[in-house]
CSV table of C-alpha atoms in Angstrom, one decimal:
chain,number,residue,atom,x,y,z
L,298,UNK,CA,63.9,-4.6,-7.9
L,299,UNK,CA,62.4,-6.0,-5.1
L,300,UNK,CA,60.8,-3.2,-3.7
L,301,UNK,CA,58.8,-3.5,-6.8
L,302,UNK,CA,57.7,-6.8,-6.6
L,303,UNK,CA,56.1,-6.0,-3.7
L,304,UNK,CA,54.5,-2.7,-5.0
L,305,UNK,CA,53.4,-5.5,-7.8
L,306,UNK,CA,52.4,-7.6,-5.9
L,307,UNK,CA,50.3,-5.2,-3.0
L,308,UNK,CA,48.6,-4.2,-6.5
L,309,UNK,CA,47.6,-7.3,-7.5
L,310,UNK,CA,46.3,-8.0,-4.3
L,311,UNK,CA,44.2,-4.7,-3.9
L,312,UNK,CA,42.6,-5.5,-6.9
L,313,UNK,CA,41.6,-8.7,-6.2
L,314,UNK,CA,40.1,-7.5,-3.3
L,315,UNK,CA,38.0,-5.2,-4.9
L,316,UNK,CA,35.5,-8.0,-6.5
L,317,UNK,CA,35.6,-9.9,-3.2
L,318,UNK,CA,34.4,-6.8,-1.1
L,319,UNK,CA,31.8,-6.5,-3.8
L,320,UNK,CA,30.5,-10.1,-4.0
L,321,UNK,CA,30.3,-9.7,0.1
L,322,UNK,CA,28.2,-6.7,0.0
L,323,UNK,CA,26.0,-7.8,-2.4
L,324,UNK,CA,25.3,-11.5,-1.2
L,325,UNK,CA,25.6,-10.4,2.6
L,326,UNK,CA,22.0,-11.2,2.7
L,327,UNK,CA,21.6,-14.4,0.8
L,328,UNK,CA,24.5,-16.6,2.6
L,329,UNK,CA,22.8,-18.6,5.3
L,330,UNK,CA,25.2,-18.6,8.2
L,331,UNK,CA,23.0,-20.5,10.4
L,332,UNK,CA,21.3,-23.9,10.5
L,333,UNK,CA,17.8,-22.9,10.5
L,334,UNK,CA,16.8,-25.4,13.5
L,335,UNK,CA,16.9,-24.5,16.1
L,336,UNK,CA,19.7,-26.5,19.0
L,337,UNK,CA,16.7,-27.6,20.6
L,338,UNK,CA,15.1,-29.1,18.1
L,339,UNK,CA,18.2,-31.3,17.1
L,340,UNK,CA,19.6,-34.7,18.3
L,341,UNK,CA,22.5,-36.3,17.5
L,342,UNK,CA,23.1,-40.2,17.0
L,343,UNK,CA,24.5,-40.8,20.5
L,344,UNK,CA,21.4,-38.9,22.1
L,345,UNK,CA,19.0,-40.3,20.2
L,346,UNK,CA,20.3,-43.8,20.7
L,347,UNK,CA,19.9,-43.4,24.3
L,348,UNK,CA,16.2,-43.2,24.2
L,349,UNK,CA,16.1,-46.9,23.4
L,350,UNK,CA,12.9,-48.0,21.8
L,351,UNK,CA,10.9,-44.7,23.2
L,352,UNK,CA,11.7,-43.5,19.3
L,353,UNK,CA,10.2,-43.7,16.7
L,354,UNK,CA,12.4,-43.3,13.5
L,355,UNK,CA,10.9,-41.5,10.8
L,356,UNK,CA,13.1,-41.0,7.1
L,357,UNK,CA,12.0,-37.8,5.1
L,358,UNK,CA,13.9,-39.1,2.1
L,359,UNK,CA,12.1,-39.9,-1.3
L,360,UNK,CA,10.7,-43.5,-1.6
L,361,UNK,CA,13.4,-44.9,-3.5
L,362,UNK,CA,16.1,-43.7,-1.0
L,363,UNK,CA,14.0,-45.2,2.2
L,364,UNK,CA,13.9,-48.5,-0.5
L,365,UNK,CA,17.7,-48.4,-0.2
L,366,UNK,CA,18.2,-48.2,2.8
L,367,UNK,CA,17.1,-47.0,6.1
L,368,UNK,CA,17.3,-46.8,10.1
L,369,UNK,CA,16.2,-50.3,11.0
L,370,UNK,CA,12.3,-49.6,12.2
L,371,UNK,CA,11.7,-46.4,10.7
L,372,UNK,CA,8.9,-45.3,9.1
L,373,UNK,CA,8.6,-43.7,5.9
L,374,UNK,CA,7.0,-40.1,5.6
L,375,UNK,CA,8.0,-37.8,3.1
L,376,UNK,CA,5.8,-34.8,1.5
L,377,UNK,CA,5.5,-36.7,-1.5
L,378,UNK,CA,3.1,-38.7,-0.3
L,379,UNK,CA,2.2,-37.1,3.4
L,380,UNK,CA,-1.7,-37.8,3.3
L,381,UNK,CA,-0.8,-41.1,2.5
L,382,UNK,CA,1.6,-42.5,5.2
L,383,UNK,CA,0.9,-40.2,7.9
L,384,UNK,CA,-1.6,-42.3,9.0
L,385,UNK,CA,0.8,-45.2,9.2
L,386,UNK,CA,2.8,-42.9,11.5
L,387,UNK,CA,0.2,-42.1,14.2
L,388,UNK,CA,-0.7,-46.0,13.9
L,389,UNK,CA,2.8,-46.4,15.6
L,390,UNK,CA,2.8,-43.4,17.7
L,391,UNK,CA,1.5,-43.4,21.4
L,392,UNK,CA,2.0,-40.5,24.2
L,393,UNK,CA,5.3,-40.2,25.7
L,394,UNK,CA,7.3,-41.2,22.3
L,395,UNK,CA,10.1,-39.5,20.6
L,396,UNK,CA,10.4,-38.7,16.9
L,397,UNK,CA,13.2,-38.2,15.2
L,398,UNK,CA,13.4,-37.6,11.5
L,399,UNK,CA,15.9,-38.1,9.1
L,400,UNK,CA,17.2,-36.9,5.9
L,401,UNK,CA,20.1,-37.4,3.9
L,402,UNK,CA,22.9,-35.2,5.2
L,403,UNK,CA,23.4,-31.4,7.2
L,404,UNK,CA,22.7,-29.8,4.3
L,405,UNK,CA,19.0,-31.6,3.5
L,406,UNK,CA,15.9,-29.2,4.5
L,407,UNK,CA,13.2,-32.3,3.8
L,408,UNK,CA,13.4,-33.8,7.6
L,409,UNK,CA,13.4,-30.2,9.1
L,410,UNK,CA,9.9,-29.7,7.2
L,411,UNK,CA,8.9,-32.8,8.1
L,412,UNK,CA,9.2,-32.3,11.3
L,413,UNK,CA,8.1,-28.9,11.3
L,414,UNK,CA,4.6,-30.4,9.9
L,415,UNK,CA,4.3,-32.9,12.7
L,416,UNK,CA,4.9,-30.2,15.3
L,417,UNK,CA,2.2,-28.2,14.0
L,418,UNK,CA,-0.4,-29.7,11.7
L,419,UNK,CA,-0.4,-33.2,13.9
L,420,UNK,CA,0.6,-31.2,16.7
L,421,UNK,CA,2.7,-34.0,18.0
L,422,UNK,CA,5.3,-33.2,20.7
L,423,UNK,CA,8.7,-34.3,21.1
L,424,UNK,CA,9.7,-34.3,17.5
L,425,UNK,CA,13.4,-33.7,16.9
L,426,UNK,CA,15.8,-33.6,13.8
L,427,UNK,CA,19.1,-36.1,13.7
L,428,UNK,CA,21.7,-33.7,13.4
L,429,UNK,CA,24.1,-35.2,10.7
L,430,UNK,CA,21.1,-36.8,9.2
L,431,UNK,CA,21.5,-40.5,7.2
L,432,UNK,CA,25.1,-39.8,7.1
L,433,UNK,CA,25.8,-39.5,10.4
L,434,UNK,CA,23.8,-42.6,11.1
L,435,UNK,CA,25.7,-44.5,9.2
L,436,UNK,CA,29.1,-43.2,10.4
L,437,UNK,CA,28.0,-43.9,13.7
L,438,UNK,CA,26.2,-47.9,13.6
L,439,UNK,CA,28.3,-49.2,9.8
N,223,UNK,CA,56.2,-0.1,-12.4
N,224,UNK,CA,53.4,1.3,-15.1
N,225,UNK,CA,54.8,-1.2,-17.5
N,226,UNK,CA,53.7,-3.9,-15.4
N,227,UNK,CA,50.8,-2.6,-14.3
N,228,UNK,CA,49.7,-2.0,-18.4
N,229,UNK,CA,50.8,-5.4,-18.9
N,230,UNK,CA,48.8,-6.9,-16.6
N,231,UNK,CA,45.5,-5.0,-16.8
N,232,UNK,CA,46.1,-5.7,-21.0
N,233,UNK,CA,46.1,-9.5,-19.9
N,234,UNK,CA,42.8,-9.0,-17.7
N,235,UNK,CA,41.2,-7.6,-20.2
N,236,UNK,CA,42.0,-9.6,-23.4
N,237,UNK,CA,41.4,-13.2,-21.1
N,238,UNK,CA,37.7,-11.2,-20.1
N,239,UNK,CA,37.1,-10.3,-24.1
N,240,UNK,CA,37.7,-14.5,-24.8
N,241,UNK,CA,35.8,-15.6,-21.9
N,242,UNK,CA,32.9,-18.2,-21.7
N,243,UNK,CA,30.1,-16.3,-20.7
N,244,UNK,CA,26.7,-17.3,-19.4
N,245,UNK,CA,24.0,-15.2,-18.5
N,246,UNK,CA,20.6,-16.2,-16.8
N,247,UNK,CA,17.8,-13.5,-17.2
N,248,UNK,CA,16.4,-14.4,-14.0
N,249,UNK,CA,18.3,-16.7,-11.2
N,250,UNK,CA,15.0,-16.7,-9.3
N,251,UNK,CA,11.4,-17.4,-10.6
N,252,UNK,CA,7.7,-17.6,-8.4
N,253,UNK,CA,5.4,-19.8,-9.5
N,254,UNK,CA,2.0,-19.7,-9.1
N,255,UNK,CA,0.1,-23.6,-9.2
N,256,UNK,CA,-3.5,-24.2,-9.0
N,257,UNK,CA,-5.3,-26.5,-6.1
N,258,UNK,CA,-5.2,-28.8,-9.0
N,259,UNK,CA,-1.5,-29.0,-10.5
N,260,UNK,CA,0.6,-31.9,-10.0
N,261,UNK,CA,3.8,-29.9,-10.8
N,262,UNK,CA,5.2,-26.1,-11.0
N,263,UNK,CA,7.4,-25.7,-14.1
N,264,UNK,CA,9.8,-23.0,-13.9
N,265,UNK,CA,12.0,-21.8,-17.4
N,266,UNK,CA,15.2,-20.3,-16.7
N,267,UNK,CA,16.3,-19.3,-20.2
N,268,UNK,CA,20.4,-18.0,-20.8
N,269,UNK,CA,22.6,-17.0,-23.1
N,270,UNK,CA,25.9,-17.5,-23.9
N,271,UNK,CA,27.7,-13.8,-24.1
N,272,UNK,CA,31.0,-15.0,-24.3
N,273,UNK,CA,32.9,-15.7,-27.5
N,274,UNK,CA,33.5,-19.3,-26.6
N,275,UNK,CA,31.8,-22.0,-26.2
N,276,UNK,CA,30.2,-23.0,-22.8
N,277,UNK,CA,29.4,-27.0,-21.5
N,278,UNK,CA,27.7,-28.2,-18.7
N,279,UNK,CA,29.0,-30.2,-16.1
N,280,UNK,CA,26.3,-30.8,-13.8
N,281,UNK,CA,22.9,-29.8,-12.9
N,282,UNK,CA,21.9,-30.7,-9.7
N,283,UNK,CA,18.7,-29.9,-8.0
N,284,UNK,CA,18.4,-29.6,-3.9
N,285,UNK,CA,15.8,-31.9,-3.5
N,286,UNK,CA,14.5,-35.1,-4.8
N,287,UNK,CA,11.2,-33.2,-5.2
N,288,UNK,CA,12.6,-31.0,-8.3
N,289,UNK,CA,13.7,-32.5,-11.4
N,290,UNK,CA,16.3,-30.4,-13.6
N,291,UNK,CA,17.4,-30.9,-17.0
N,292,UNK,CA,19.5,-28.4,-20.2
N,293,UNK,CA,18.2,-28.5,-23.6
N,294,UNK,CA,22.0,-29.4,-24.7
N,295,UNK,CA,25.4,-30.2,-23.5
N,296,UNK,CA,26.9,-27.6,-24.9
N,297,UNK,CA,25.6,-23.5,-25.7
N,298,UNK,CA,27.8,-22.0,-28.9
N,299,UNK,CA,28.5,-18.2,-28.1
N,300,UNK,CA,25.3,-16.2,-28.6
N,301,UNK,CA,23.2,-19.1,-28.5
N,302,UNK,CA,20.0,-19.0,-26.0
N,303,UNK,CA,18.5,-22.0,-23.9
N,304,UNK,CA,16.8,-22.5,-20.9
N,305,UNK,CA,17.5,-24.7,-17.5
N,306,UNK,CA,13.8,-26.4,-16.8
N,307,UNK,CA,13.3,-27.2,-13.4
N,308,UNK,CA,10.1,-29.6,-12.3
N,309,UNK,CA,8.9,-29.0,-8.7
N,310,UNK,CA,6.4,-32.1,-8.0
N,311,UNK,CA,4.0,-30.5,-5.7
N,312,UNK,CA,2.8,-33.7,-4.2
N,313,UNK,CA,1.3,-33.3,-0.7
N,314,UNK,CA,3.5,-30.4,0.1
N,315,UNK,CA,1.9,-27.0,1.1
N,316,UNK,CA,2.6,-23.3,1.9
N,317,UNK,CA,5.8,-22.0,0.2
N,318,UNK,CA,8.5,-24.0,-1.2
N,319,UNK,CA,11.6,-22.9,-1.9
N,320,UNK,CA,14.2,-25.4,-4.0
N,321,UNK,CA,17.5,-24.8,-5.4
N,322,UNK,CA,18.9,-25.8,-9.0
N,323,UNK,CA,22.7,-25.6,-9.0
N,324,UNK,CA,24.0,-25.1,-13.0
N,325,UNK,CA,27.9,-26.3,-12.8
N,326,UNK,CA,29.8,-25.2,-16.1
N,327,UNK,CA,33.4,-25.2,-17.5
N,328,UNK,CA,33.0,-21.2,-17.4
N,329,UNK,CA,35.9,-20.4,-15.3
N,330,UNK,CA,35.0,-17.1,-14.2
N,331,UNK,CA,31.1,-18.3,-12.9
N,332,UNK,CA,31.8,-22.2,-12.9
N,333,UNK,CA,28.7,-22.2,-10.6
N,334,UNK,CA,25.2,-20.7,-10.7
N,335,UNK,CA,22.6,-21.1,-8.3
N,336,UNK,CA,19.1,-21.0,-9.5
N,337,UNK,CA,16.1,-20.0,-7.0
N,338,UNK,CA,12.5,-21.6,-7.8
N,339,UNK,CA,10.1,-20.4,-5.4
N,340,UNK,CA,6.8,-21.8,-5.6
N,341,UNK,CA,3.7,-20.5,-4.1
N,342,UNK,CA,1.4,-23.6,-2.9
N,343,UNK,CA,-1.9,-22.6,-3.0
N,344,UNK,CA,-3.9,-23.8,0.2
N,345,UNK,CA,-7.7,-24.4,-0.7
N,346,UNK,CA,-8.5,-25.7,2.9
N,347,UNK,CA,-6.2,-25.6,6.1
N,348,UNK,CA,-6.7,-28.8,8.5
N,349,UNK,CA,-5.6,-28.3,12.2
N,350,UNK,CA,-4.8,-30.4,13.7
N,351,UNK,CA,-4.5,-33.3,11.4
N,352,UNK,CA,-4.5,-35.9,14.1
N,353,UNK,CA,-6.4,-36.2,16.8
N,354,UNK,CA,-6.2,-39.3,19.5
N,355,UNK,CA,-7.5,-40.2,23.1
N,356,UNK,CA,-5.7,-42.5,25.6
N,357,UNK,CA,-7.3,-46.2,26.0
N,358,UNK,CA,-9.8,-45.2,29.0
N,359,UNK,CA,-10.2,-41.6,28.9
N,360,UNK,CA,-13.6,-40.1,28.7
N,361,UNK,CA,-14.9,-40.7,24.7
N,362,UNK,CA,-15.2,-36.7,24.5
N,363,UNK,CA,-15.5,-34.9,20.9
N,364,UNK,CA,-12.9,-33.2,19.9
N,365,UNK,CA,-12.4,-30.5,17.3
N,366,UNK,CA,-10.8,-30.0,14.5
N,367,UNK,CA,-10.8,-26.9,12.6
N,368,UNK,CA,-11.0,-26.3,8.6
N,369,UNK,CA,-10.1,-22.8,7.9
N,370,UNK,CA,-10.6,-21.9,3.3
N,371,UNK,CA,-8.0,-20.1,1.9
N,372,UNK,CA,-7.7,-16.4,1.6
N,373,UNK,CA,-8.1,-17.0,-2.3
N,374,UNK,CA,-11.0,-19.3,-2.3
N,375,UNK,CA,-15.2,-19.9,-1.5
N,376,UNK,CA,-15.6,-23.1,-0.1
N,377,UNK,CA,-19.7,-23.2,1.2
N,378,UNK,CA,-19.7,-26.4,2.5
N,379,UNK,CA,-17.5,-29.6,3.6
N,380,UNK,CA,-18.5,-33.5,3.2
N,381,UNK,CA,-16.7,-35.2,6.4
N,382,UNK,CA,-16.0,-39.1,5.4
N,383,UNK,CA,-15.1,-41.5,8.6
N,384,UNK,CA,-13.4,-44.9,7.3
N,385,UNK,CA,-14.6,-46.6,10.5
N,386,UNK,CA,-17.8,-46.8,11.8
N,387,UNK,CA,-16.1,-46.6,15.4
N,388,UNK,CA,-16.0,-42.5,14.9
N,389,UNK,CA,-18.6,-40.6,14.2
N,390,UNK,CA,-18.0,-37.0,13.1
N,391,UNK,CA,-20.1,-33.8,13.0
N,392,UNK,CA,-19.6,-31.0,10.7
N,393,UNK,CA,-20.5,-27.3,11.9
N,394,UNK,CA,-19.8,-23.7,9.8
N,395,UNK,CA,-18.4,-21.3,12.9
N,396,UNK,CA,-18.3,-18.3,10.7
N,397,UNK,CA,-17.2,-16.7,7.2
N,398,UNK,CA,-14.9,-19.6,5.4
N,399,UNK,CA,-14.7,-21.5,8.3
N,400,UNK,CA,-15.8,-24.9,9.7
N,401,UNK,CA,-15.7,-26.9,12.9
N,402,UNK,CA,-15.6,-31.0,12.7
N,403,UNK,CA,-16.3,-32.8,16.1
N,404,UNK,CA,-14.7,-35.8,16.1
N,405,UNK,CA,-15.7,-38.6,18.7
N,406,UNK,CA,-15.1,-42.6,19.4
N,407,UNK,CA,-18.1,-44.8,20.8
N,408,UNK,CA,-15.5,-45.8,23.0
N,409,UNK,CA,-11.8,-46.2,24.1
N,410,UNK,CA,-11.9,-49.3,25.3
N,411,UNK,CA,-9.9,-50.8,22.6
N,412,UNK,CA,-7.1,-49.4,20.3
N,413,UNK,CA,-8.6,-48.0,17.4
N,414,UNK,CA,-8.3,-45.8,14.2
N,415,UNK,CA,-10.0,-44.0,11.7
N,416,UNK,CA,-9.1,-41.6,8.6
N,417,UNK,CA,-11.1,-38.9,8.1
N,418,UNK,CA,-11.8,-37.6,4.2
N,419,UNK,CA,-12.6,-33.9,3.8
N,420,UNK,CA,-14.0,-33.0,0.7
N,421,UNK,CA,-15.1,-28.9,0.0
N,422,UNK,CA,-18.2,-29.4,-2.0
N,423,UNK,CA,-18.0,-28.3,-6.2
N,424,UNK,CA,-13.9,-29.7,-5.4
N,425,UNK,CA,-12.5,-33.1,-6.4
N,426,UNK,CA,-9.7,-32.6,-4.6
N,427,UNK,CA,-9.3,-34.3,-0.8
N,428,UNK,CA,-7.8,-33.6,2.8
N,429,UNK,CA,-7.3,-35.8,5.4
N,430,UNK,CA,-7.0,-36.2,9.4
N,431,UNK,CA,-6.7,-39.1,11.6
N,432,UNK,CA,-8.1,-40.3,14.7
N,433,UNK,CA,-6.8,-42.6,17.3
N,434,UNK,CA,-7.6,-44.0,20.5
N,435,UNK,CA,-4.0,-45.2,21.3
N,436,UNK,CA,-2.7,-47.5,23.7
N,437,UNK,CA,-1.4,-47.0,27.1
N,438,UNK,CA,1.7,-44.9,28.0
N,439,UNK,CA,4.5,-46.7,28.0
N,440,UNK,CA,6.2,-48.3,30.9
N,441,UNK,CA,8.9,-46.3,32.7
N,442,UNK,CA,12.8,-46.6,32.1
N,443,UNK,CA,15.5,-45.1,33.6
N,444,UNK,CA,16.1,-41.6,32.2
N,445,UNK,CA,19.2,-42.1,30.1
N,446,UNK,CA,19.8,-38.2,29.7
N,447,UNK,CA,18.5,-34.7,30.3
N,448,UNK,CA,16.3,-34.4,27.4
N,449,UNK,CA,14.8,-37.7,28.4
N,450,UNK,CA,11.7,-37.1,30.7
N,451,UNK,CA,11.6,-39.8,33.3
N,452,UNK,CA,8.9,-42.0,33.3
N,453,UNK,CA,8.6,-42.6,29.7
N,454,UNK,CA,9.4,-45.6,27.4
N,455,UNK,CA,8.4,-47.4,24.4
N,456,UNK,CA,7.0,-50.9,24.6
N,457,UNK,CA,7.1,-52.0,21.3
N,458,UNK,CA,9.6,-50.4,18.5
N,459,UNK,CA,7.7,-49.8,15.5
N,460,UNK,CA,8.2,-52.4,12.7
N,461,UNK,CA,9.7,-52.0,9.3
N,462,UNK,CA,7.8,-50.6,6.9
N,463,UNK,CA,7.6,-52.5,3.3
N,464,UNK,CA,9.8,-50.3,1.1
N,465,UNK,CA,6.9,-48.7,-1.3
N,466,UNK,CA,8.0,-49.4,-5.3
N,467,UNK,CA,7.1,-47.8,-8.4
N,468,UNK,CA,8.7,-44.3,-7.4
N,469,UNK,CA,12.5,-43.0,-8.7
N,470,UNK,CA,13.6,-39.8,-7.9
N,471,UNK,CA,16.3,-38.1,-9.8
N,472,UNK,CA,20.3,-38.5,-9.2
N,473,UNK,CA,22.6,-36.4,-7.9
N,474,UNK,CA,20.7,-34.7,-4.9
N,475,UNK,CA,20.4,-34.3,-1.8
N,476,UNK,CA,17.3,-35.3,0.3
């Protein structure tokens, strides 16, 4: 009797198995393991907060979420209205600062484009992403 | 030992005959905008294969950008219906790539993720987009470079300086592209300017910025290793008034 239940239950297991193996094979190349930024390119709360006032805060989030709340100081520059406030950025920006942008959380890809377009269409250096984003901000200063 | 096994794989197959079912045609669509759409519209229609009823939880889309919304709450078995999801292009360019997760009470696919891939169409590339010379360096031109899309015939640009302290010249350096000189009367004084491009025979704009900015800041102590010494801020920039007039949907993360 209990020898079966184990046969039973090894049986049950292979088959559940089967799907699993299946579902790993065919989404092997759609799971992102990685973050996409590189370590370089990140900064976390305690780094950044080092640099004093040679940063210059800048939240990728949609209007209404800046409106909410925000980094005291930072500047506001999604892609919903780049053309618009990018000039108000560079207004505030002089050689030698540091930018570090902000979304919502990890998982949110708006302040590693935002940054990305700084790098290379304004071509400003020393742009980084908070690692943690608005979330770790706030665990870290509330 | 067979018994069980019968049994079991009976059970399997009677709970997969009664299941909630629902099928997507596509989980991924490419869109295609013009220079002049506001928004990309993608239409991801289902069905419900199952035999019972299937309800919607949730429908969240991965960016504040895309709006997502069902035609119902609920989809009776063999009933069709489609998930829109509304990408607002904004001031975004190149390729986007935005998520719509579909959350049901189907216990066998309670989550679907939904793939809209949308192909921003670039009529003029700007580069850089900011320019800027140090208070007392040499008043120098410098470039900026317009390069036309692949896709597009752009003869001629209309350069726009919103100061008189800049004054800009526009040259054509070869087949779709163009060269703007950019240049201050001085850099005495902290100054700014936006530039408005403008293809001719094309209402739609592009922008770059000028600066002559101030000094470089004073130096601080180097509080870590990605610090460089000799650099630090003299003024923190100030708060920005919060801009109004603009929701974006619920449930998302940004």
């Amino acid at each position: 009797m209990k020898l079966s239940l184990t046969r039973q239950a090894l049986v049950l297991v292979a088959l559940s198995l089967l799907p699993a193996v299946g579902e790993a094979i065919y989404f092997r190349g759609k799971i992102s393991w990685q973050s996409p930024i590189p370590p370089s390119e990140l900064v976390s709360v305690d780094q950044a907060r080092t640099w004093g006032e040679n940063v210059i805060w800048v939240d990728a989030r949609p209007d209404a979420e800046f409106a909410r709340d925000h980094v005291p100081g930072a500047l506001s520059l999604n892609e919903d209205r780049w053309n618009e406030l990018l000039p108000e950025f560079v207004a505030s920006w002089s050689p030698g600062k540091k930018v570090v942008v902000y979304c919502s959380a990890e998982s949110c890809d708006l302040a590693r484009e935002a940054a990305e377009r700084l790098r290379k269409e304004a071509q400003i250096p020393d742009v980084f992403v908070l690692e943690g984003g608005w979330e770790a901000w706030l665990k870290k200063n509330r | 030992m067979k018994t069980h096994i019968l049994a079991f794989a009976l059970s399997i197959t009677v709970c997969l005959g009664a299941r909630a079912e629902l099928k997507f045609d596509k989980t991924e669509i490419e869109l295609h905008p013009t220079p002049a759409d506001k928004q990309a519209v993608g239409h991801f229609t289902y069905q419900n294969t199952g035999k019972t009823p299937v309800k919607f939880k949730s429908v969240k889309a991965s960016c504040g950008c895309t709006a997502a919304q069902t035609q119902k709450d609920e989809v009776p078995p063999g009933e069709k219906g489609e998930v829109t999801a509304t990408f607002n292009i904004g001031d975004r360019t190149g390729t986007q790539v935005k998520t719509v997760t579909v959350e049901t009470d189907d216990h066998t696919n309670p989550h679907t993720v939904l793939t809209l891939r949308t192909i921003i169409p670039q009529l003029l590339e700007v580069t850089p987009t900011f320019v800027f010379w140090k208070q007392g360096d040499k008043p120098d031109a410098k470039p900026i470079t317009v390069k036309v899309g692949k896709e597009f015939t752009v003869n001629n640009i209309k350069v726009t300086s919103s100061s008189p302290d800049f004054q800009t010249k526009v040259e054509e350096t070869g087949k779709g592209e163009f060269k703007i000189d950019v240049q201050p009367k001085d850099t005495n004084s902290n100054l700014g300017t936006t530039l408005t491009i403008q293809p001719v025979d094309s209402p739609k704009l592009f922008y770059a910025t000028a600066r002559v900015t101030g000094a470089p800041p004073a130096p601080m102590a180097p509080a870590d290793q990605k610090a460089p010494a000799g650099q630090a801020a003299p003024v923190a920039p100030t708060d920005q008034k919060a801009p109004v007039g603009k929701t974006a949907p619920s449930g998302q993360t940004h």
